[in-house]
PDB file of C-alpha atoms in Angstrom:
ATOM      1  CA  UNK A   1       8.755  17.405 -14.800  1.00 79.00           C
ATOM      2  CA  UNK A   2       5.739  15.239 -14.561  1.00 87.00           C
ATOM      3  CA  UNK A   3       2.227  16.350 -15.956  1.00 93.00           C
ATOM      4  CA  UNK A   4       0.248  13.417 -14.376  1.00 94.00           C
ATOM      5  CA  UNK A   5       0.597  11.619 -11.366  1.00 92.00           C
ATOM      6  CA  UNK A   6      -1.200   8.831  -9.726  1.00 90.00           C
ATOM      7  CA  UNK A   7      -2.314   7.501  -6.052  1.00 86.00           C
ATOM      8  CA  UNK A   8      -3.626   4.598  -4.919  1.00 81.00           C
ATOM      9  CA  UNK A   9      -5.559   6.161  -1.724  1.00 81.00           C
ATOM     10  CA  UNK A  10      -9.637   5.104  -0.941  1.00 77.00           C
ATOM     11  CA  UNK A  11     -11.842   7.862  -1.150  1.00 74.00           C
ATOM     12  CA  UNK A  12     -13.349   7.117   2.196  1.00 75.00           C
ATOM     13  CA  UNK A  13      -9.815   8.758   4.410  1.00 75.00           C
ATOM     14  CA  UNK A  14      -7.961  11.808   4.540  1.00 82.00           C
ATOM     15  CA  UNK A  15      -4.964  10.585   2.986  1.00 83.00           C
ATOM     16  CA  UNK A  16      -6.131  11.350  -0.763  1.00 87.00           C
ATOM     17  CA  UNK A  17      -6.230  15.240   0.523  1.00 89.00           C
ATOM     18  CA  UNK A  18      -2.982  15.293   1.820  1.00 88.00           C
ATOM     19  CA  UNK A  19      -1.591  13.657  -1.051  1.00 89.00           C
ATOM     20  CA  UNK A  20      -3.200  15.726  -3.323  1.00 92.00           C
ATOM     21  CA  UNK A  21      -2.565  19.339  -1.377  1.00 93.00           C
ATOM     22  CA  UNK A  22       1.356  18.155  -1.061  1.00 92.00           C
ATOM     23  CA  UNK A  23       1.007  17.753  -5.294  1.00 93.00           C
ATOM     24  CA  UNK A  24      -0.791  20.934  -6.157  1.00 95.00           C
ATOM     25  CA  UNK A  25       1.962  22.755  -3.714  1.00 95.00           C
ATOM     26  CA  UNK A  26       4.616  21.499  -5.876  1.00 93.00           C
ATOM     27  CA  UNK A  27       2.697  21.843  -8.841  1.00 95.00           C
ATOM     28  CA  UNK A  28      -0.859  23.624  -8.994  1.00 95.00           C
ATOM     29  CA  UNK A  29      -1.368  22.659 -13.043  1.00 96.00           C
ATOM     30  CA  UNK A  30      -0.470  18.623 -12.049  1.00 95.00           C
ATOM     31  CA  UNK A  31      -3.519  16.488 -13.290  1.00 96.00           C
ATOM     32  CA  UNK A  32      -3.733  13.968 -10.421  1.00 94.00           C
ATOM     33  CA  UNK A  33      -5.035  10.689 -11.348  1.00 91.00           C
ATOM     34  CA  UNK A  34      -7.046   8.720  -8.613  1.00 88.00           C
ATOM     35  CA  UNK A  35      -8.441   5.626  -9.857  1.00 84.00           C
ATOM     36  CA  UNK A  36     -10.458   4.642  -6.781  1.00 83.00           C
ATOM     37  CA  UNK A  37     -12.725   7.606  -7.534  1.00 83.00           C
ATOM     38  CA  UNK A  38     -12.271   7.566 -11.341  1.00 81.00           C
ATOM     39  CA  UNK A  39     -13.112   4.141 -12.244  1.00 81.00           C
ATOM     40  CA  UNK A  40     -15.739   1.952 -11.295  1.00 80.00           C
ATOM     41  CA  UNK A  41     -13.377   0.285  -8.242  1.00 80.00           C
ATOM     42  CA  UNK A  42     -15.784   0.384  -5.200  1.00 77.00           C
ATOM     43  CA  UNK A  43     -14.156  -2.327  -3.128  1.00 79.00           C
ATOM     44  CA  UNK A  44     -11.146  -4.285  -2.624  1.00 76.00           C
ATOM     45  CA  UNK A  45     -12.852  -6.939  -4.510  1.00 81.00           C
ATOM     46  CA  UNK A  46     -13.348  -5.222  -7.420  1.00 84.00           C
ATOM     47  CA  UNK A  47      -9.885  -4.036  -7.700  1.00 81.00           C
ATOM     48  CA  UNK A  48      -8.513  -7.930  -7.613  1.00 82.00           C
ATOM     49  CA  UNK A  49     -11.017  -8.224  -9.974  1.00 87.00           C
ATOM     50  CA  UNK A  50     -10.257  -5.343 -12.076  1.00 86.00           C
ATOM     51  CA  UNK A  51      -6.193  -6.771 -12.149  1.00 85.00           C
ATOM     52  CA  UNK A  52      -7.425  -9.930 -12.922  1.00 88.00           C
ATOM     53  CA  UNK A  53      -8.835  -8.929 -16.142  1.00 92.00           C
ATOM     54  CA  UNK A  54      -6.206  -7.289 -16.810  1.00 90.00           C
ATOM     55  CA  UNK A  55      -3.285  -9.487 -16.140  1.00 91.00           C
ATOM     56  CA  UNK A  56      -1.726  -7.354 -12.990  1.00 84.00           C
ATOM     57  CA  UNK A  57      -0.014  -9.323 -10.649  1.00 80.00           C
ATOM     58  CA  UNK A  58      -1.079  -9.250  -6.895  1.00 74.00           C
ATOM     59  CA  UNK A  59       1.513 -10.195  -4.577  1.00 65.00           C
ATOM     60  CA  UNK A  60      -1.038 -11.196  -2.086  1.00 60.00           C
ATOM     61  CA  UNK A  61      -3.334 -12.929  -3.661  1.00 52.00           C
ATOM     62  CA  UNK A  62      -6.603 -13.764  -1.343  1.00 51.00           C
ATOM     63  CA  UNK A  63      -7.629 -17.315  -0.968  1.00 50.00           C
ATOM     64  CA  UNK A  64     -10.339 -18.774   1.564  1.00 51.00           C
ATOM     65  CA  UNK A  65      -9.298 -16.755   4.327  1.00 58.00           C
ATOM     66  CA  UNK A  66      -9.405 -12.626   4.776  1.00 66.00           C
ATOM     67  CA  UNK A  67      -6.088 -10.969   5.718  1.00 67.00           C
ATOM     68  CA  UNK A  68      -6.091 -10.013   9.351  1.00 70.00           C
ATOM     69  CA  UNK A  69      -4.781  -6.137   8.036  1.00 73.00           C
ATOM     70  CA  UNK A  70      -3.984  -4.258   5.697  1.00 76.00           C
ATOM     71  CA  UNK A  71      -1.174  -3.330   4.160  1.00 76.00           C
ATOM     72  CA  UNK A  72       0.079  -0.141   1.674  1.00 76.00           C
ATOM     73  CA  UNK A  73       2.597  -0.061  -0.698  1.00 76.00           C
ATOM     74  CA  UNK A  74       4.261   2.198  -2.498  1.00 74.00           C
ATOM     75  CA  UNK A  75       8.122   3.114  -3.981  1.00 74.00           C
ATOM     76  CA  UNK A  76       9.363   4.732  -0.445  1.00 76.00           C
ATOM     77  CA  UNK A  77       7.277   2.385   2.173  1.00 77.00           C
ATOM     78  CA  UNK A  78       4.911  -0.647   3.281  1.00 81.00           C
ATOM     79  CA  UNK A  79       2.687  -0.044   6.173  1.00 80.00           C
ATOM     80  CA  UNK A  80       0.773  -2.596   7.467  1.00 80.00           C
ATOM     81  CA  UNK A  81      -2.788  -1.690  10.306  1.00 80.00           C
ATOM     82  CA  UNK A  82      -5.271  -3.741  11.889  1.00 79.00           C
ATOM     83  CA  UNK A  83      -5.775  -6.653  13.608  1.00 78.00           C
ATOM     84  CA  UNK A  84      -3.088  -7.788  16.174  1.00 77.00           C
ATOM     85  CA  UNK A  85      -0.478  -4.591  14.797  1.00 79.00           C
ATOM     86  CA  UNK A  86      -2.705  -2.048  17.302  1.00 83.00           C
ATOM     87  CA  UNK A  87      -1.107  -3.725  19.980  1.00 85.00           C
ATOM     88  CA  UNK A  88       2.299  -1.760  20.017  1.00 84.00           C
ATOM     89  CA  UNK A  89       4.210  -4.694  21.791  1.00 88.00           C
ATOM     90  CA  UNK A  90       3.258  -7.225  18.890  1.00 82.00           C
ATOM     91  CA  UNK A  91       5.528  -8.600  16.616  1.00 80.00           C
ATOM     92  CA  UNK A  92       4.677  -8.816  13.071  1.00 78.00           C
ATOM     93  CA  UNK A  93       4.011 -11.599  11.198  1.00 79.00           C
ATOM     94  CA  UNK A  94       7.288 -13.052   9.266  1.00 78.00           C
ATOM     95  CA  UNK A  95       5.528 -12.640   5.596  1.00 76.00           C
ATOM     96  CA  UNK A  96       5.280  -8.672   6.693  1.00 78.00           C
ATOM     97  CA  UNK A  97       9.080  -8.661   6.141  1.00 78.00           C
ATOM     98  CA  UNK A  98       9.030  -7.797   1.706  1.00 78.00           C
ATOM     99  CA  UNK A  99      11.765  -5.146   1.290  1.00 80.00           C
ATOM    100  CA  UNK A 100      13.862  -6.251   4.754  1.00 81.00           C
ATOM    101  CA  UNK A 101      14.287  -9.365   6.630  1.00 78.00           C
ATOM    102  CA  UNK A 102      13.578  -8.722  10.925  1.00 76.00           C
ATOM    103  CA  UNK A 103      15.996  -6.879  13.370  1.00 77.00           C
ATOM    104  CA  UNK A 104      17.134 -10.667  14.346  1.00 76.00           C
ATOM    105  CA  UNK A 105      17.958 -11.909  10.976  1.00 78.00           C
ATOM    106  CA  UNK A 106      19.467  -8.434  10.125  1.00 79.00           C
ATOM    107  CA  UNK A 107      22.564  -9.165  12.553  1.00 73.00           C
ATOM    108  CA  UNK A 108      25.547  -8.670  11.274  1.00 69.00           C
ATOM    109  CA  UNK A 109      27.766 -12.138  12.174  1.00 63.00           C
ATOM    110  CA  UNK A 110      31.638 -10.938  12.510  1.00 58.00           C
ATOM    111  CA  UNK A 111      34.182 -14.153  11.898  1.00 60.00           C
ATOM    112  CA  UNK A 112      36.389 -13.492  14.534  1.00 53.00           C
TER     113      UNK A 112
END
């Protein structure tokens, strides 16, 4: 069993203490490891900065223009929020699609 683990959750939302509560319950001796509180990240730009320095790839890398949302990744999930996804009958963007491809291109074509 694990004796650390780690989250990548902002300390400014609730989802650090649900993560952390659904830890201890499996595990009340687990040292949980949360950098945005631990090290001196205090933005978004200081994390790109911080992988920068230390050669960690960013898959979205920003450039002149701000990303409409935001996105969260992690081994079982991406969730994306903001912007033109709080409209529930949006589509999302093509470049949303990392793990999957869309409901159209995920048609399966029969040779019949």
């Amino acid at each position: 069993m694990a004796d650390a683990i780690s989250h990548g959750a902002t300390g400014k939302g609730n989802d650090q203490v649900r993560f952390e509560l659904n830890a201890y319950a499996l595990d009340a001796n687990i040292q949980v490891i949360a950098p945005w509180r631990e090290w001196d990240l205090s933005s978004r730009e200081s994390l790109m900065d911080y992988a920068q320095k230390h050669g960690i790839e960013i898959d979205y890398q920003k450039q002149d223009k701000k990303s409409p949302y935001s996105m969260d990744a992690n081994l079982l999930h991406i969730s994306y929020e903001g912007d033109i996804l709080e409209d529930p009958w949006a589509e999302p963007e093509e470049d949303m699609w990392r793990w999957t491809v869309s409901p159209e291109d995920a048609l399966i074509k029969l040779n019949m």
